[in-house]
């Protein structure tokens, strides 16, 4: 039997047009042997959740630099819950003040990576915290 | 309730999960596919192939929009390459089409080639069958960006569109064998660019050189600018014309027969090989042969003949599940 391959959706919710980080992380995940679905810029939480479900991903990584993280990130978790897909792990990254992190975590974001985090650490975190569906 | 039953009741998540099981090669997926098979055969399958960057994903996006406007449900299977070094893949076709993500009438699935050559993934045919059973009226398959010889799509689709762009090569490229022989319709995308007319002319000349028999489909060359939605209506009309041709002449029967045969043969090949190989690996014959080849005491030609006659009867053929 073949081994399950980890599938990750990398999403850019909201209106910022800066996707260098999303591309770098996608590349790091690719090199770690994951399959990444990158959905591109300017996505609504609804579009991200619909894509995550259709692609049957194990986790969703959200990159956000616009400052709207307190609104958009919890929305993704909320809609996943409404669609009974909250078994999909959500994590985030970007310019996010430390003070906002506890609130995001209580809203369902499992981890938040701020500027300066090495891609190795993020890959290691995914390996330890996300497991391909049985 | 089984995944198949849930899918037939319209459950999206179950469909997505079954596609994953198919892609990951789980035996259980075969049982589900058996249950879905009687519900397939209704979708019209369109293939889009062509070189990387030709605009296939953008065309798929516009075609999807056009079919949605006509009230059709659309499934999309988009294939991107797997890294031969790490096994990872970045599937980016959705970037061009994710505006359809939260439309209930559209289901998009990205697949990685996972080492399969030919422009598709091994799982593509089965994933298309799931979309068919979900009740999609149209299923569009976008191949990985291909060059010359990746022609699996022609055995999967009812209508194959070959997408080209200006400036890729001269007319000798166009008369070589391969993907330029398989188009039911040719699209020169990015037609606002320099050299578009020349590319159209070269493709048309190539098609003219093909000896045509009476009653055969005559492929046309169309121009599109997918990004600004130009030429899409004409492309939809041409696909419809080809579809009408297939059904009015009965050519569809020949096409379906070939498609079914190749699907069955692929399955048979896979199962024969995997069971046989598992058997000779476990009983040590495989190792013996490889060692024998190393010292040149055994040649691989004789080895194959020997194991076929000696081992075939002993293989434990895996039945269902």
PDB file of C-alpha atoms in Angstrom, chain B residues 276 280 285 289 293 298-314:
ATOM      1  CA  UNK B 276       3.041 -10.972  -9.337  1.00  0.00           C
ATOM      2  CA  UNK B 280       8.378 -13.007  -6.317  1.00  0.00           C
ATOM      3  CA  UNK B 285      13.068 -15.060  -6.649  1.00  0.00           C
ATOM      4  CA  UNK B 289      17.448 -12.795 -10.339  1.00  0.00           C
ATOM      5  CA  UNK B 293      22.315 -10.510 -13.301  1.00  0.00           C
ATOM      6  CA  UNK B 298      21.500 -15.019 -15.256  1.00  0.00           C
ATOM      7  CA  UNK B 299      20.188 -13.011 -18.162  1.00  0.00           C
ATOM      8  CA  UNK B 300      16.975 -11.049 -17.562  1.00  0.00           C
ATOM      9  CA  UNK B 301      15.295 -12.435 -20.694  1.00  0.00           C
ATOM     10  CA  UNK B 302      15.510 -16.042 -19.539  1.00  0.00           C
ATOM     11  CA  UNK B 303      14.678 -14.995 -15.983  1.00  0.00           C
ATOM     12  CA  UNK B 304      11.376 -13.488 -17.090  1.00  0.00           C
ATOM     13  CA  UNK B 305      10.472 -16.593 -19.086  1.00  0.00           C
ATOM     14  CA  UNK B 306      11.353 -18.847 -16.148  1.00  0.00           C
ATOM     15  CA  UNK B 307       9.370 -17.018 -13.513  1.00  0.00           C
ATOM     16  CA  UNK B 308       6.373 -16.707 -15.797  1.00  0.00           C
ATOM     17  CA  UNK B 309       6.185 -20.471 -16.298  1.00  0.00           C
ATOM     18  CA  UNK B 310       7.227 -21.472 -12.787  1.00  0.00           C
ATOM     19  CA  UNK B 311       5.532 -18.887 -10.567  1.00  0.00           C
ATOM     20  CA  UNK B 312       2.297 -17.834 -12.242  1.00  0.00           C
ATOM     21  CA  UNK B 313       0.318 -20.686 -10.714  1.00  0.00           C
ATOM     22  CA  UNK B 314       1.621 -19.904  -7.233  1.00  0.00           C
TER      23      UNK B 314
END
